[in-house]
Amino acid sequence: MTEDTTGAPHAAGSQWYDHEAGPLVRPYAMTGGRTGPGPGGVRFDLIALVTLDPAAPGADDPALGPEHRALIDLCRPETQSVAELAAGADLPVGVVRVLLGDLLERGRVTVSRPVPPAHLPDERVLREVIEGLRAL
């Protein structure tokens, strides 16, 4: 045991942990200071669905950090949205977007983007179809 600046005893190595706030690692440290998802510039919507690529190589890649592995583990049982991954990994969404960009570039995951509203059917057309079905 050593003492901190207040004279209170603490375990060696606990200077990086605040018992009330949690780990004292800033988000930019997890992404290497990057704020965007790689050179591809892929944007991940919160509702984009992330699936582990079954043809992906093993998880023993030394370039993957613990946060990358956590996201892979969360995707292993089922497809998840970016928002679900951020909540499950207890990481900020911005960090998860950067890490997913890394995984996408390494071929570890596939991402299904939501359909843009402009490509969705018009509500008027859908109502006409429903009325036509009711008339049958």
PDB file of C-alpha atoms in Angstrom:
ATOM      1  CA  MET A   1       0.000   0.000   0.000  1.00  0.00           C
ATOM      2  CA  THR A   2       1.118   3.526  -0.735  1.00  0.00           C
ATOM      3  CA  GLU A   3      -0.367   6.921   0.052  1.00  0.00           C
ATOM      4  CA  ASP A   4      -1.896   9.346  -2.420  1.00  0.00           C
ATOM      5  CA  THR A   5      -1.510  13.142  -2.254  1.00  0.00           C
ATOM      6  CA  THR A   6      -4.155  13.331   0.485  1.00  0.00           C
ATOM      7  CA  GLY A   7      -2.292  10.813   2.627  1.00  0.00           C
ATOM      8  CA  ALA A   8      -5.001   8.178   2.168  1.00  0.00           C
ATOM      9  CA  PRO A   9      -3.708   4.654   1.555  1.00  0.00           C
ATOM     10  CA  HIS A  10      -4.429   3.005  -1.799  1.00  0.00           C
ATOM     11  CA  ALA A  11      -3.287  -0.109  -3.595  1.00  0.00           C
ATOM     12  CA  ALA A  12      -0.420   0.206  -6.043  1.00  0.00           C
ATOM     13  CA  GLY A  13      -1.735   0.694  -9.573  1.00  0.00           C
ATOM     14  CA  SER A  14      -5.104   2.053  -8.421  1.00  0.00           C
ATOM     15  CA  GLN A  15      -4.173   5.561  -9.546  1.00  0.00           C
ATOM     16  CA  TRP A  16      -6.017   4.798 -12.788  1.00  0.00           C
ATOM     17  CA  TYR A  17      -9.245   3.902 -11.045  1.00  0.00           C
ATOM     18  CA  ASP A  18     -11.671   6.107  -9.154  1.00  0.00           C
ATOM     19  CA  HIS A  19     -14.037   3.919  -7.119  1.00  0.00           C
ATOM     20  CA  GLU A  20     -16.945   6.326  -7.641  1.00  0.00           C
ATOM     21  CA  ALA A  21     -16.332   7.298 -11.275  1.00  0.00           C
ATOM     22  CA  GLY A  22     -14.800   4.094 -12.624  1.00  0.00           C
ATOM     23  CA  PRO A  23     -11.755   3.809 -14.882  1.00  0.00           C
ATOM     24  CA  LEU A  24      -9.993   7.067 -15.656  1.00  0.00           C
ATOM     25  CA  VAL A  25      -9.360   6.286 -19.311  1.00  0.00           C
ATOM     26  CA  ARG A  26     -10.546   8.948 -21.700  1.00  0.00           C
ATOM     27  CA  PRO A  27     -12.534   7.835 -24.764  1.00  0.00           C
ATOM     28  CA  TYR A  28      -9.916   9.185 -27.174  1.00  0.00           C
ATOM     29  CA  ALA A  29      -7.376   6.807 -25.618  1.00  0.00           C
ATOM     30  CA  MET A  30      -9.511   3.850 -26.756  1.00  0.00           C
ATOM     31  CA  THR A  31      -9.597   5.127 -30.340  1.00  0.00           C
ATOM     32  CA  GLY A  32      -6.017   6.323 -30.606  1.00  0.00           C
ATOM     33  CA  GLY A  33      -7.217   9.929 -30.741  1.00  0.00           C
ATOM     34  CA  ARG A  34      -9.397   9.286 -33.784  1.00  0.00           C
ATOM     35  CA  THR A  35     -12.902  10.697 -33.971  1.00  0.00           C
ATOM     36  CA  GLY A  36     -13.931   9.267 -37.338  1.00  0.00           C
ATOM     37  CA  PRO A  37     -14.360   5.633 -38.412  1.00  0.00           C
ATOM     38  CA  GLY A  38     -11.282   5.014 -40.547  1.00  0.00           C
ATOM     39  CA  PRO A  39     -10.198   6.125 -44.009  1.00  0.00           C
ATOM     40  CA  GLY A  40     -13.398   4.741 -45.570  1.00  0.00           C
ATOM     41  CA  GLY A  41     -15.346   7.434 -43.726  1.00  0.00           C
ATOM     42  CA  VAL A  42     -18.291   5.102 -43.153  1.00  0.00           C
ATOM     43  CA  ARG A  43     -21.055   6.692 -41.080  1.00  0.00           C
ATOM     44  CA  PHE A  44     -22.859   4.440 -38.628  1.00  0.00           C
ATOM     45  CA  ASP A  45     -26.445   5.359 -37.770  1.00  0.00           C
ATOM     46  CA  LEU A  46     -27.600   4.460 -34.287  1.00  0.00           C
ATOM     47  CA  ILE A  47     -30.024   1.930 -35.778  1.00  0.00           C
ATOM     48  CA  ALA A  48     -27.545   0.384 -38.224  1.00  0.00           C
ATOM     49  CA  LEU A  49     -27.389  -3.366 -37.635  1.00  0.00           C
ATOM     50  CA  VAL A  50     -24.004  -4.954 -36.975  1.00  0.00           C
ATOM     51  CA  THR A  51     -23.441  -8.673 -37.592  1.00  0.00           C
ATOM     52  CA  LEU A  52     -20.330 -10.702 -36.915  1.00  0.00           C
ATOM     53  CA  ASP A  53     -18.998 -11.924 -40.266  1.00  0.00           C
ATOM     54  CA  PRO A  54     -18.954 -15.747 -40.118  1.00  0.00           C
ATOM     55  CA  ALA A  55     -15.987 -15.824 -42.505  1.00  0.00           C
ATOM     56  CA  ALA A  56     -13.978 -13.453 -40.305  1.00  0.00           C
ATOM     57  CA  PRO A  57     -10.560 -14.571 -39.085  1.00  0.00           C
ATOM     58  CA  GLY A  58     -10.044 -15.526 -35.435  1.00  0.00           C
ATOM     59  CA  ALA A  59     -10.093 -13.020 -32.598  1.00  0.00           C
ATOM     60  CA  ASP A  60      -6.368 -13.437 -31.914  1.00  0.00           C
ATOM     61  CA  ASP A  61      -5.430 -10.413 -34.072  1.00  0.00           C
ATOM     62  CA  PRO A  62      -2.915  -8.382 -32.015  1.00  0.00           C
ATOM     63  CA  ALA A  63      -4.186  -5.174 -33.647  1.00  0.00           C
ATOM     64  CA  LEU A  64      -7.514  -5.596 -31.845  1.00  0.00           C
ATOM     65  CA  GLY A  65      -7.857  -3.966 -28.463  1.00  0.00           C
ATOM     66  CA  PRO A  66     -10.045  -5.144 -25.601  1.00  0.00           C
ATOM     67  CA  GLU A  67     -12.836  -2.818 -26.694  1.00  0.00           C
ATOM     68  CA  HIS A  68     -12.786  -4.328 -30.212  1.00  0.00           C
ATOM     69  CA  ARG A  69     -13.025  -7.794 -28.685  1.00  0.00           C
ATOM     70  CA  ALA A  70     -15.905  -6.716 -26.448  1.00  0.00           C
ATOM     71  CA  LEU A  71     -17.866  -5.557 -29.505  1.00  0.00           C
ATOM     72  CA  ILE A  72     -17.119  -8.835 -31.292  1.00  0.00           C
ATOM     73  CA  ASP A  73     -18.331 -10.785 -28.254  1.00  0.00           C
ATOM     74  CA  LEU A  74     -21.551  -8.742 -28.144  1.00  0.00           C
ATOM     75  CA  CYS A  75     -22.203  -9.449 -31.848  1.00  0.00           C
ATOM     76  CA  ARG A  76     -21.418 -13.160 -31.561  1.00  0.00           C
ATOM     77  CA  PRO A  77     -24.843 -14.392 -30.365  1.00  0.00           C
ATOM     78  CA  GLU A  78     -26.994 -12.049 -32.485  1.00  0.00           C
ATOM     79  CA  THR A  79     -27.134  -8.990 -34.706  1.00  0.00           C
ATOM     80  CA  GLN A  80     -27.192  -5.757 -32.730  1.00  0.00           C
ATOM     81  CA  SER A  81     -27.674  -2.075 -33.483  1.00  0.00           C
ATOM     82  CA  VAL A  82     -24.919   0.457 -32.911  1.00  0.00           C
ATOM     83  CA  ALA A  83     -26.901   1.868 -29.973  1.00  0.00           C
ATOM     84  CA  GLU A  84     -27.263  -1.601 -28.407  1.00  0.00           C
ATOM     85  CA  LEU A  85     -23.532  -2.227 -28.791  1.00  0.00           C
ATOM     86  CA  ALA A  86     -22.699   1.082 -27.112  1.00  0.00           C
ATOM     87  CA  ALA A  87     -24.992   0.241 -24.202  1.00  0.00           C
ATOM     88  CA  GLY A  88     -23.762  -3.352 -23.940  1.00  0.00           C
ATOM     89  CA  ALA A  89     -20.096  -2.355 -23.999  1.00  0.00           C
ATOM     90  CA  ASP A  90     -20.723   0.647 -21.721  1.00  0.00           C
ATOM     91  CA  LEU A  91     -18.873   2.903 -24.177  1.00  0.00           C
ATOM     92  CA  PRO A  92     -19.794   6.250 -25.737  1.00  0.00           C
ATOM     93  CA  VAL A  93     -21.482   5.937 -29.139  1.00  0.00           C
ATOM     94  CA  GLY A  94     -18.701   7.961 -30.785  1.00  0.00           C
ATOM     95  CA  VAL A  95     -16.096   5.485 -29.556  1.00  0.00           C
ATOM     96  CA  VAL A  96     -18.191   2.523 -30.736  1.00  0.00           C
ATOM     97  CA  ARG A  97     -18.518   4.087 -34.205  1.00  0.00           C
ATOM     98  CA  VAL A  98     -14.736   4.434 -34.516  1.00  0.00           C
ATOM     99  CA  LEU A  99     -14.129   0.885 -33.259  1.00  0.00           C
ATOM    100  CA  LEU A 100     -16.784  -0.512 -35.627  1.00  0.00           C
ATOM    101  CA  GLY A 101     -15.021   1.262 -38.484  1.00  0.00           C
ATOM    102  CA  ASP A 102     -11.855  -0.644 -37.542  1.00  0.00           C
ATOM    103  CA  LEU A 103     -13.730  -3.950 -37.404  1.00  0.00           C
ATOM    104  CA  LEU A 104     -15.450  -3.271 -40.721  1.00  0.00           C
ATOM    105  CA  GLU A 105     -12.129  -2.505 -42.432  1.00  0.00           C
ATOM    106  CA  ARG A 106     -10.655  -5.746 -41.046  1.00  0.00           C
ATOM    107  CA  GLY A 107     -13.637  -7.736 -42.347  1.00  0.00           C
ATOM    108  CA  ARG A 108     -14.779  -8.757 -38.852  1.00  0.00           C
ATOM    109  CA  VAL A 109     -18.318  -7.382 -39.101  1.00  0.00           C
ATOM    110  CA  THR A 110     -20.920  -6.461 -41.683  1.00  0.00           C
ATOM    111  CA  VAL A 111     -23.205  -3.475 -41.315  1.00  0.00           C
ATOM    112  CA  SER A 112     -26.743  -3.168 -42.668  1.00  0.00           C
ATOM    113  CA  ARG A 113     -27.682   0.441 -42.953  1.00  0.00           C
ATOM    114  CA  PRO A 114     -31.278   1.569 -42.442  1.00  0.00           C
ATOM    115  CA  VAL A 115     -33.354   2.428 -45.492  1.00  0.00           C
ATOM    116  CA  PRO A 116     -33.359   6.207 -46.080  1.00  0.00           C
ATOM    117  CA  PRO A 117     -36.822   7.768 -45.660  1.00  0.00           C
ATOM    118  CA  ALA A 118     -36.798   8.866 -49.309  1.00  0.00           C
ATOM    119  CA  HIS A 119     -36.748   5.192 -50.378  1.00  0.00           C
ATOM    120  CA  LEU A 120     -39.636   4.122 -48.166  1.00  0.00           C
ATOM    121  CA  PRO A 121     -43.079   3.711 -49.759  1.00  0.00           C
ATOM    122  CA  ASP A 122     -45.384   6.698 -49.638  1.00  0.00           C
ATOM    123  CA  GLU A 123     -47.999   6.512 -46.872  1.00  0.00           C
ATOM    124  CA  ARG A 124     -50.757   7.290 -49.376  1.00  0.00           C
ATOM    125  CA  VAL A 125     -49.799   4.252 -51.471  1.00  0.00           C
ATOM    126  CA  LEU A 126     -49.784   2.017 -48.396  1.00  0.00           C
ATOM    127  CA  ARG A 127     -53.260   3.222 -47.385  1.00  0.00           C
ATOM    128  CA  GLU A 128     -54.567   2.498 -50.890  1.00  0.00           C
ATOM    129  CA  VAL A 129     -53.123  -1.035 -50.721  1.00  0.00           C
ATOM    130  CA  ILE A 130     -54.765  -1.628 -47.330  1.00  0.00           C
ATOM    131  CA  GLU A 131     -58.109  -0.342 -48.623  1.00  0.00           C
ATOM    132  CA  GLY A 132     -57.778  -2.569 -51.696  1.00  0.00           C
ATOM    133  CA  LEU A 133     -57.083  -5.620 -49.507  1.00  0.00           C
ATOM    134  CA  ARG A 134     -60.089  -4.816 -47.306  1.00  0.00           C
ATOM    135  CA  ALA A 135     -62.275  -4.600 -50.444  1.00  0.00           C
ATOM    136  CA  LEU A 136     -61.374  -8.191 -51.370  1.00  0.00           C
TER     137      LEU A 136
END
